[in-house]
Amino acid sequence: MSGHGQPIAMRSRPRGPLSGTANVPGDKSISHRALILGAMAVGETKITGLLEGEDVLDTAKAMRAFGAEVYRHEDGSWSVHGVGTGGFAEPSQVIDCGNSGTGVRLIMGAMATCPIAVTFTGDASLVKRPMARVTDPLALFGTQAVGRAGGRLPMTIVGAAEPIPVTYTVPVPSAQVKSAVLLAGLNAPGKTVVIEREATRDHTERMLTGFGADLTVEETEEGRVITLTGQPELKPQTIVVPRDPSSAAFPVCAALIVPGSDVLVPGIGLNPTRAGLFYTLQEMGADLTFENMREEGGEPVADLHARYSPDMKGIDVPADRAASMIDEYPVLSVVASFATGATRFLGVAELRVKESDRIQAMVDGLIACGVAVDAGDDWMTVNGDGPGSVKGGATCVSHLDHRIAMSFLVLGMAAREGVGVDDGSPIATSFPIFEPLMQKLGGDIARETLGAVPA
Ligand code: S3P
């Protein structure tokens, strides 16, 4: 369970082609950032297209606890009346970020240079995830953190009363760590510099610039050097959140493996730091086209058109592409099961510290469904045997991980015996309309009554 409800057993089975239009919800990464930066600006930030998934709603709740006014209008848009850079009030209660690593790590950064003490916690998945990757660089500003062994939640952070700006090279490719340092740097006088060796999603940089911060990005031999001048007066913005490419991945991949399918997924951001999956699928021979290419809010956007692709081939997915598709490997491993030959994922160690150990979760479930897979610390190989080759029939364990649950439900739509998932409730964290959206396309996906044995 995601911390918000009871476990929900689900299953999916093959049934005719998928067809129609899939309007996926707003981008989760951009939604978190819009709320947090809105809370750090003085005045009203207006947001349309906000993802109303549990992860983002937990961040909205947290922003209220820090003193911002955050509310939803009847038309589905949101407003945030912020308290200004460094203006966070001390919450009277523990901040519970539910399932969201992005939520907790970005909020830790945002409060790290305010003179307040805050205790953070999360659900059974989040309390297992490493926080030292964020608290280590925050300590350089003068922030203190006391948590459980191994830097785990629950954890109390005491913000620096007199923060000093830092220069920090991010040791792992992580947009969350980069963003936490930049958000902390907002309330430190002088220049905070973050260096990342590999480019990760750049929504924080783009949005900080939009809010009026002085931020420069330089490509150097050391990597991307991001320089932020602290203590700007952030100006409230009107933000239109684009649809989430990481959610688009599910209907796109389902269409590629379900015979006869033809699905359009409109308005998907093709920011190069996010779009690695789609180029990888094209390299595998997928019939996936980008239509109506345009620019919206400074981001490249297209309508994705995916059709059944029986001739996909296994390929090597290079390590230097990992950051641009890090959340998409679970569903790519499903597609690779229906391709012919070996698909090798290289340089994917970060998958082991997501909402679950995603390498282990996919290896276990795919083997149970009759797929030949192999894995090591930072790699995974799926040996696909072409269309019709996957037996399925297993009940796969989601480990409180939305993307694992959705990936196996996609697999079940093309596997001969369908697939069960022990708990689909975490899907509500990022893609609350996944079930009706897939059903509308023609997918046979449903909830099981508790205790029932999946097909
Ligand atoms: C995210 C960054 C990525 C990604 C997560 C969202 C973000 O995590 O997996 O789903 O919004 O910054 P890491 O920073 O751990 O790579």
Coordinates of C-alpha atoms and ligand atoms in Angstrom, one line a residue:
M1 CA 0.0 0.0 0.0
S2 CA 1.2 3.5 -0.7
G3 CA 0.6 4.8 2.8
H4 CA -2.8 6.1 1.8
G5 CA -4.9 3.0 1.4
Q6 CA -5.3 -0.8 1.5
P7 CA -3.5 -3.1 -0.9
I8 CA -5.4 -3.5 -4.2
A9 CA -4.9 -6.8 -6.0
M10 CA -5.1 -6.3 -9.8
R11 CA -4.8 -8.3 -13.0
S12 CA -4.7 -7.8 -16.7
R13 CA -5.3 -10.2 -19.6
P14 CA -5.0 -10.0 -23.4
R15 CA -8.1 -8.9 -25.2
G16 CA -8.2 -7.4 -28.7
P17 CA -6.1 -4.4 -29.9
L18 CA -5.7 -1.2 -27.9
S19 CA -6.9 1.8 -29.9
G20 CA -7.8 5.5 -29.4
T21 CA -6.4 8.5 -27.6
A22 CA -4.7 8.4 -24.2
N23 CA -4.6 11.7 -22.4
V24 CA -2.1 11.1 -19.6
P25 CA -1.9 13.4 -16.6
G26 CA 0.5 16.2 -15.7
D27 CA 4.2 15.7 -15.2
K28 CA 5.1 14.6 -11.7
S29 CA 8.5 16.2 -11.6
I30 CA 7.3 19.6 -12.8
S31 CA 4.2 19.5 -10.5
H32 CA 6.4 19.1 -7.4
R33 CA 8.6 21.9 -8.5
A34 CA 5.7 24.2 -9.3
L35 CA 4.3 23.9 -5.8
I36 CA 7.6 24.3 -4.1
L37 CA 8.8 27.3 -6.1
G38 CA 5.3 28.8 -5.9
A39 CA 5.6 28.5 -2.1
M40 CA 9.0 30.3 -2.2
A41 CA 7.8 33.2 -4.3
V42 CA 5.8 36.1 -2.8
G43 CA 2.4 36.4 -4.4
E44 CA 0.1 34.1 -6.4
T45 CA 1.4 31.4 -8.6
K46 CA -1.2 29.8 -10.8
I47 CA -0.8 26.2 -12.0
T48 CA -2.9 24.3 -14.6
G49 CA -2.4 20.7 -15.5
L50 CA -1.0 19.9 -12.0
L51 CA -0.7 16.1 -11.5
E52 CA -3.3 15.3 -8.7
G53 CA -1.5 12.1 -7.7
E54 CA -0.8 11.2 -4.0
D55 CA 2.9 12.2 -4.3
V56 CA 2.1 15.7 -5.5
L57 CA -0.8 16.1 -3.1
D58 CA 1.6 15.3 -0.2
T59 CA 3.9 18.1 -1.4
A60 CA 0.9 20.5 -1.5
K61 CA 0.1 19.5 2.0
A62 CA 3.7 20.1 3.1
M63 CA 3.8 23.5 1.5
R64 CA 0.7 24.5 3.6
A65 CA 2.5 23.2 6.7
F66 CA 5.3 25.7 5.9
G67 CA 2.9 28.6 5.7
A68 CA 2.0 28.8 2.0
E69 CA -1.6 29.0 1.0
V70 CA -2.3 26.2 -1.5
Y71 CA -5.7 25.5 -3.0
R72 CA -7.5 24.0 -5.9
H73 CA -10.1 25.9 -7.9
E74 CA -13.3 24.4 -9.2
D75 CA -11.9 24.3 -12.7
G76 CA -9.1 22.0 -11.6
S77 CA -6.4 24.7 -11.6
W78 CA -4.3 25.4 -8.5
S79 CA -3.1 28.6 -6.7
V80 CA -0.1 28.9 -4.4
H81 CA 0.4 32.1 -2.3
G82 CA 4.0 31.8 -1.4
V83 CA 5.9 33.1 1.7
G84 CA 9.1 34.2 -0.1
T85 CA 12.7 32.8 -0.2
G86 CA 13.7 31.9 3.3
G87 CA 10.2 32.5 4.6
F88 CA 9.2 29.0 5.5
A89 CA 7.5 28.8 9.0
E90 CA 8.3 25.8 11.3
P91 CA 5.6 23.2 10.8
S92 CA 3.9 22.0 14.0
Q93 CA 3.6 18.4 12.8
V94 CA 5.8 15.8 11.2
I95 CA 5.9 16.2 7.4
D96 CA 4.8 12.9 5.8
C97 CA 5.8 12.7 2.1
G98 CA 4.1 9.4 1.6
N99 CA 5.8 7.4 -1.2
S100 CA 7.7 10.3 -2.7
G101 CA 11.4 10.5 -2.9
T102 CA 11.2 13.6 -5.0
G103 CA 8.9 15.3 -2.6
V104 CA 10.9 14.7 0.5
R105 CA 14.3 15.4 -1.0
L106 CA 13.3 18.6 -2.7
I107 CA 11.5 19.9 0.4
M108 CA 14.5 19.1 2.5
G109 CA 16.5 21.3 0.2
A110 CA 14.0 24.1 0.2
M111 CA 13.8 24.3 4.0
A112 CA 17.6 23.5 4.7
T113 CA 18.6 27.2 4.7
C114 CA 15.6 28.4 6.9
P115 CA 16.1 28.6 10.7
I116 CA 13.5 25.9 11.5
A117 CA 13.5 22.3 12.6
V118 CA 11.4 19.8 10.6
T119 CA 10.9 16.1 11.0
F120 CA 10.2 14.1 7.8
T121 CA 8.7 10.7 7.4
G122 CA 7.1 8.5 4.6
D123 CA 5.6 5.2 3.8
A124 CA 7.2 1.8 4.2
S125 CA 9.0 2.3 0.8
L126 CA 10.3 5.8 1.5
V127 CA 11.7 5.0 4.9
K128 CA 14.0 2.5 3.3
R129 CA 15.5 4.9 0.8
P130 CA 18.8 6.7 1.3
M131 CA 18.7 10.4 2.3
A132 CA 22.4 10.9 3.0
R133 CA 22.8 11.8 -0.7
V134 CA 20.8 14.9 0.1
T135 CA 21.8 15.6 3.7
D136 CA 25.5 15.3 3.0
P137 CA 25.6 18.3 0.6
L138 CA 23.0 20.2 2.7
A139 CA 25.5 19.9 5.7
L140 CA 27.9 22.1 3.7
F141 CA 25.4 25.0 4.0
G142 CA 25.4 24.4 7.8
T143 CA 22.3 22.3 7.9
Q144 CA 22.1 19.5 10.5
A145 CA 20.3 16.1 10.1
V146 CA 19.5 13.3 12.5
G147 CA 17.9 10.2 11.2
R148 CA 17.8 6.5 11.5
A149 CA 20.8 4.3 10.8
G150 CA 22.0 4.6 7.2
G151 CA 20.5 8.1 6.8
R152 CA 16.9 6.8 6.7
L153 CA 13.6 8.5 7.6
P154 CA 12.2 9.5 9.9
M155 CA 14.7 12.3 10.1
T156 CA 14.9 15.7 11.6
I157 CA 16.5 18.5 9.7
V158 CA 17.6 21.7 11.4
G159 CA 18.0 24.4 8.8
A160 CA 21.1 26.6 8.8
A161 CA 20.4 30.0 10.4
E162 CA 23.4 31.6 8.7
P163 CA 23.8 29.5 5.5
I164 CA 26.9 29.7 3.4
P165 CA 26.8 29.1 -0.3
V166 CA 28.4 25.9 -1.6
T167 CA 30.1 24.3 -4.6
Y168 CA 29.1 20.7 -5.0
T169 CA 29.8 18.0 -7.5
V170 CA 26.8 15.5 -7.5
P171 CA 28.4 12.0 -7.0
V172 CA 25.4 10.1 -8.5
P173 CA 23.3 11.1 -11.5
S174 CA 20.3 12.5 -9.6
A175 CA 18.1 15.4 -10.4
Q176 CA 16.7 15.2 -6.9
V177 CA 20.1 15.8 -5.3
K178 CA 20.9 18.6 -7.8
S179 CA 17.6 20.2 -7.1
A180 CA 17.8 19.9 -3.3
V181 CA 21.2 21.8 -3.4
L182 CA 19.9 24.5 -5.8
L183 CA 16.7 25.0 -3.7
A184 CA 18.9 25.3 -0.5
G185 CA 21.2 27.7 -2.4
L186 CA 18.2 30.0 -3.0
N187 CA 18.4 31.3 0.6
A188 CA 22.2 31.4 0.9
P189 CA 24.0 34.7 0.1
G190 CA 26.4 34.5 -2.8
K191 CA 26.8 31.9 -5.5
T192 CA 25.9 28.2 -5.1
V193 CA 27.5 26.0 -7.8
V194 CA 26.3 22.5 -8.6
I195 CA 28.3 20.4 -11.0
E196 CA 26.8 17.3 -12.6
R197 CA 28.9 14.9 -14.7
E198 CA 25.9 13.5 -16.5
A199 CA 23.0 15.7 -17.4
T200 CA 19.8 14.8 -15.5
R201 CA 16.3 16.3 -15.9
D202 CA 16.6 20.1 -15.9
H203 CA 13.2 21.2 -14.8
T204 CA 14.5 22.9 -11.6
E205 CA 16.9 25.0 -13.7
R206 CA 14.3 25.9 -16.2
M207 CA 11.7 26.8 -13.6
L208 CA 14.1 28.8 -11.4
T209 CA 14.9 30.9 -14.4
G210 CA 11.2 31.3 -15.1
F211 CA 10.7 32.5 -11.5
G212 CA 13.4 35.2 -12.1
A213 CA 16.4 33.6 -10.3
D214 CA 19.8 34.4 -11.7
L215 CA 21.0 31.0 -12.9
T216 CA 23.6 30.1 -15.6
V217 CA 24.4 26.7 -17.0
E218 CA 27.8 26.0 -18.6
E219 CA 28.8 22.8 -20.4
T220 CA 32.4 22.1 -19.4
E221 CA 34.8 19.1 -19.5
E222 CA 33.9 18.5 -15.9
G223 CA 30.2 18.3 -16.8
R224 CA 27.3 20.8 -16.5
V225 CA 28.1 23.6 -14.2
I226 CA 25.1 25.3 -12.7
T227 CA 25.6 28.6 -10.9
L228 CA 22.8 30.2 -8.9
T229 CA 23.0 33.6 -7.2
G230 CA 21.3 33.3 -3.8
Q231 CA 18.5 35.4 -2.2
P232 CA 16.7 36.4 -5.3
E233 CA 13.1 37.7 -5.1
L234 CA 11.2 35.0 -6.9
K235 CA 8.3 36.3 -8.9
P236 CA 5.1 34.3 -9.0
Q237 CA 4.4 32.6 -12.2
T238 CA 1.6 31.1 -14.3
I239 CA 2.6 27.5 -15.0
V240 CA 1.1 25.1 -17.5
V241 CA 2.3 21.6 -16.5
P242 CA 2.9 19.4 -19.6
R243 CA 1.8 15.8 -19.7
D244 CA 4.2 13.3 -18.1
P245 CA 6.4 11.3 -20.5
S246 CA 7.0 8.8 -17.8
S247 CA 3.2 8.1 -17.7
A248 CA 3.0 8.2 -21.5
A249 CA 5.4 5.3 -21.5
F250 CA 2.7 2.9 -20.3
P251 CA 0.1 3.3 -23.1
V252 CA 2.9 3.7 -25.7
C253 CA 4.6 0.4 -24.6
A254 CA 1.3 -1.4 -24.3
A255 CA 0.3 -0.4 -27.9
L256 CA 3.7 -1.7 -29.2
I257 CA 3.2 -5.3 -27.7
V258 CA -0.6 -5.8 -28.0
P259 CA -1.4 -7.2 -31.5
G260 CA -3.3 -4.8 -33.8
S261 CA -3.0 -1.7 -31.5
D262 CA -2.9 1.9 -32.7
V263 CA -2.8 4.5 -29.9
L264 CA -2.2 8.3 -29.9
V265 CA -0.7 9.9 -26.8
P266 CA -1.0 13.7 -27.3
G267 CA 1.0 16.6 -25.9
I268 CA 4.0 14.8 -24.4
G269 CA 7.2 16.7 -23.5
L270 CA 10.2 15.5 -25.4
N271 CA 12.7 17.4 -23.2
P272 CA 16.0 15.6 -24.1
T273 CA 16.6 14.9 -20.4
R274 CA 13.4 12.9 -20.3
A275 CA 12.8 11.3 -23.7
G276 CA 15.4 8.5 -23.8
L277 CA 12.8 5.7 -23.8
F278 CA 11.1 6.9 -27.0
Y279 CA 14.4 7.0 -29.0
T280 CA 15.3 3.6 -27.6
L281 CA 12.0 2.1 -28.7
Q282 CA 12.6 3.6 -32.2
E283 CA 16.0 2.0 -32.2
M284 CA 14.5 -1.4 -31.4
G285 CA 12.3 -1.0 -34.5
A286 CA 9.1 0.2 -32.8
D287 CA 6.5 1.8 -35.0
L288 CA 6.5 5.0 -32.9
T289 CA 6.3 8.4 -34.5
F290 CA 6.4 11.9 -33.1
E291 CA 3.6 14.0 -34.7
N292 CA 2.7 17.7 -34.6
M293 CA 6.1 18.6 -33.1
R294 CA 5.8 22.0 -31.4
E295 CA 7.2 24.1 -28.5
E296 CA 5.1 24.8 -25.4
G297 CA 6.3 26.7 -22.4
G298 CA 9.9 26.4 -23.6
E299 CA 9.7 22.6 -23.9
P300 CA 9.6 20.5 -27.1
V301 CA 6.3 18.7 -27.2
A302 CA 4.8 16.1 -29.7
D303 CA 1.9 13.7 -30.1
L304 CA 3.2 10.2 -29.8
H305 CA 1.7 7.7 -32.2
A306 CA 2.4 4.0 -31.3
R307 CA 1.3 1.0 -33.3
Y308 CA 1.7 -2.7 -32.8
S309 CA 5.3 -3.6 -33.6
P310 CA 5.9 -7.3 -34.0
D311 CA 9.5 -6.9 -35.4
M312 CA 11.3 -5.2 -32.6
K313 CA 14.9 -6.4 -31.9
G314 CA 16.9 -6.4 -28.7
I315 CA 19.6 -3.7 -28.5
D316 CA 22.2 -2.4 -26.0
V317 CA 20.9 0.6 -24.1
P318 CA 24.1 2.6 -23.3
A319 CA 24.9 3.8 -19.8
D320 CA 25.0 7.5 -20.9
R321 CA 21.4 7.3 -21.8
A322 CA 20.3 6.0 -18.4
A323 CA 19.6 9.4 -16.8
S324 CA 17.2 10.4 -19.6
M325 CA 15.0 7.3 -19.1
I326 CA 15.7 6.2 -15.5
D327 CA 12.0 5.7 -14.6
E328 CA 11.3 3.9 -17.8
Y329 CA 13.5 0.7 -17.5
P330 CA 10.7 -1.4 -15.8
V331 CA 8.3 -0.9 -18.7
L332 CA 11.1 -1.1 -21.3
S333 CA 12.0 -4.5 -19.8
V334 CA 8.4 -5.6 -20.6
V335 CA 8.7 -4.4 -24.2
A336 CA 12.1 -6.2 -24.5
S337 CA 10.4 -9.4 -23.4
F338 CA 8.4 -9.3 -26.7
A339 CA 11.4 -8.2 -28.9
T340 CA 13.7 -10.7 -30.5
G341 CA 17.1 -11.1 -29.0
A342 CA 18.9 -9.6 -25.9
T343 CA 18.2 -6.1 -24.7
R344 CA 21.0 -5.0 -22.3
F345 CA 20.5 -2.1 -19.9
L346 CA 23.9 -0.8 -18.9
G347 CA 24.9 1.6 -16.0
V348 CA 21.6 1.3 -14.2
A349 CA 22.7 1.0 -10.6
E350 CA 20.4 3.8 -9.6
L351 CA 17.4 1.5 -10.3
R352 CA 18.2 -0.3 -7.1
V353 CA 17.4 2.7 -4.9
K354 CA 14.1 3.8 -6.4
E355 CA 10.6 3.2 -4.8
S356 CA 11.8 -0.4 -4.9
D357 CA 14.9 -2.2 -6.1
R358 CA 13.6 -2.1 -9.6
I359 CA 16.2 -4.5 -11.1
Q360 CA 15.3 -7.2 -8.5
A361 CA 11.5 -6.6 -8.8
M362 CA 11.5 -6.9 -12.6
V363 CA 13.9 -9.9 -12.6
D364 CA 11.7 -11.8 -10.2
G365 CA 8.4 -11.0 -11.9
L366 CA 9.7 -11.5 -15.4
I367 CA 11.2 -14.9 -14.5
A368 CA 7.9 -15.9 -12.9
C369 CA 6.2 -15.0 -16.2
G370 CA 8.6 -17.2 -18.2
V371 CA 11.0 -14.5 -19.5
A372 CA 14.7 -15.2 -19.6
V373 CA 16.5 -12.4 -17.7
D374 CA 19.8 -11.9 -16.1
A375 CA 21.2 -9.0 -13.9
G376 CA 24.2 -7.7 -12.0
D377 CA 24.8 -4.7 -9.7
D378 CA 24.3 -2.1 -12.4
W379 CA 23.0 -4.0 -15.4
M380 CA 20.2 -6.2 -16.6
T381 CA 19.6 -8.3 -19.7
V382 CA 16.2 -9.4 -21.1
N383 CA 16.4 -12.2 -23.6
G384 CA 13.2 -11.7 -25.7
D385 CA 11.8 -14.4 -27.9
G386 CA 9.4 -12.3 -30.0
P387 CA 5.6 -11.8 -30.0
G388 CA 3.5 -14.6 -28.4
S389 CA 6.5 -15.9 -26.5
V390 CA 5.6 -14.7 -23.0
K391 CA 3.5 -17.1 -20.9
G392 CA 2.6 -14.8 -17.9
G393 CA 0.3 -16.4 -15.4
A394 CA 2.2 -15.2 -12.3
T395 CA 1.2 -12.9 -9.5
C396 CA 4.0 -10.2 -9.5
V397 CA 4.9 -8.2 -6.4
S398 CA 4.8 -4.5 -6.8
H399 CA 6.9 -3.7 -3.6
L400 CA 4.9 -0.4 -3.1
D401 CA 6.3 0.8 -6.5
H402 CA 3.8 2.3 -8.9
R403 CA 6.0 1.8 -12.0
I404 CA 6.5 -1.9 -11.1
A405 CA 2.7 -2.4 -10.7
M406 CA 1.9 -0.6 -14.0
S407 CA 4.7 -2.4 -15.9
F408 CA 3.4 -5.9 -15.0
L409 CA -0.2 -4.9 -15.8
V410 CA 1.1 -3.8 -19.3
L411 CA 2.9 -7.2 -19.6
G412 CA -0.4 -9.0 -18.8
M413 CA -2.2 -7.4 -21.7
A414 CA 0.1 -9.3 -24.1
A415 CA 1.2 -12.4 -22.1
R416 CA -0.7 -15.6 -23.0
E417 CA -2.1 -16.2 -19.4
G418 CA -2.4 -12.6 -18.3
V419 CA -0.6 -11.3 -15.1
G420 CA -1.7 -10.6 -11.5
V421 CA -0.2 -7.8 -9.4
D422 CA -0.4 -8.2 -5.6
D423 CA -0.9 -4.5 -4.9
G424 CA -1.8 -1.8 -7.5
S425 CA -2.6 0.9 -4.9
P426 CA 0.8 2.7 -5.4
I427 CA -0.4 3.6 -9.0
A428 CA -2.3 6.4 -7.4
T429 CA 0.9 8.2 -6.5
S430 CA 1.7 9.1 -10.1
F431 CA -1.0 8.0 -12.5
P432 CA -4.4 7.9 -10.7
I433 CA -6.3 7.4 -14.0
F434 CA -4.2 4.5 -15.3
E435 CA -6.9 1.9 -14.9
P436 CA -9.8 3.7 -16.6
L437 CA -7.4 5.1 -19.3
M438 CA -6.2 1.6 -20.2
Q439 CA -9.7 0.3 -20.1
K440 CA -10.9 3.0 -22.4
L441 CA -8.2 2.0 -24.9
G442 CA -9.7 -1.5 -24.8
G443 CA -7.4 -3.1 -22.2
D444 CA -8.7 -5.9 -19.9
I445 CA -7.4 -4.7 -16.6
A446 CA -9.3 -5.0 -13.3
R447 CA -9.2 -5.2 -9.6
E448 CA -9.4 -8.6 -7.9
T449 CA -11.5 -9.1 -4.9
L450 CA -9.2 -9.5 -1.9
G451 CA -7.8 -13.0 -1.5
A452 CA -8.8 -14.2 -5.0
V453 CA -6.2 -16.1 -6.9
P454 CA -5.2 -14.2 -10.0
A455 CA -5.7 -15.9 -13.4
Ligands
S3P1 C1 13.1 12.9 -10.2 C2 14.3 12.4 -10.4 C3 14.7 11.0 -10.5 C4 13.4 10.2 -10.9 C5 12.3 10.5 -10.0 C6 11.9 12.0 -10.3 C7 12.9 14.3 -10.1 O1 15.2 10.5 -9.3 O2 13.7 8.8 -10.7 O3 11.1 9.7 -10.4 O4 11.7 14.8 -10.2 O5 13.8 15.0 -9.8 P1 16.8 10.6 -9.0 O6 17.1 12.0 -8.7 O7 16.9 9.8 -7.7 O8 17.5 10.1 -10.2

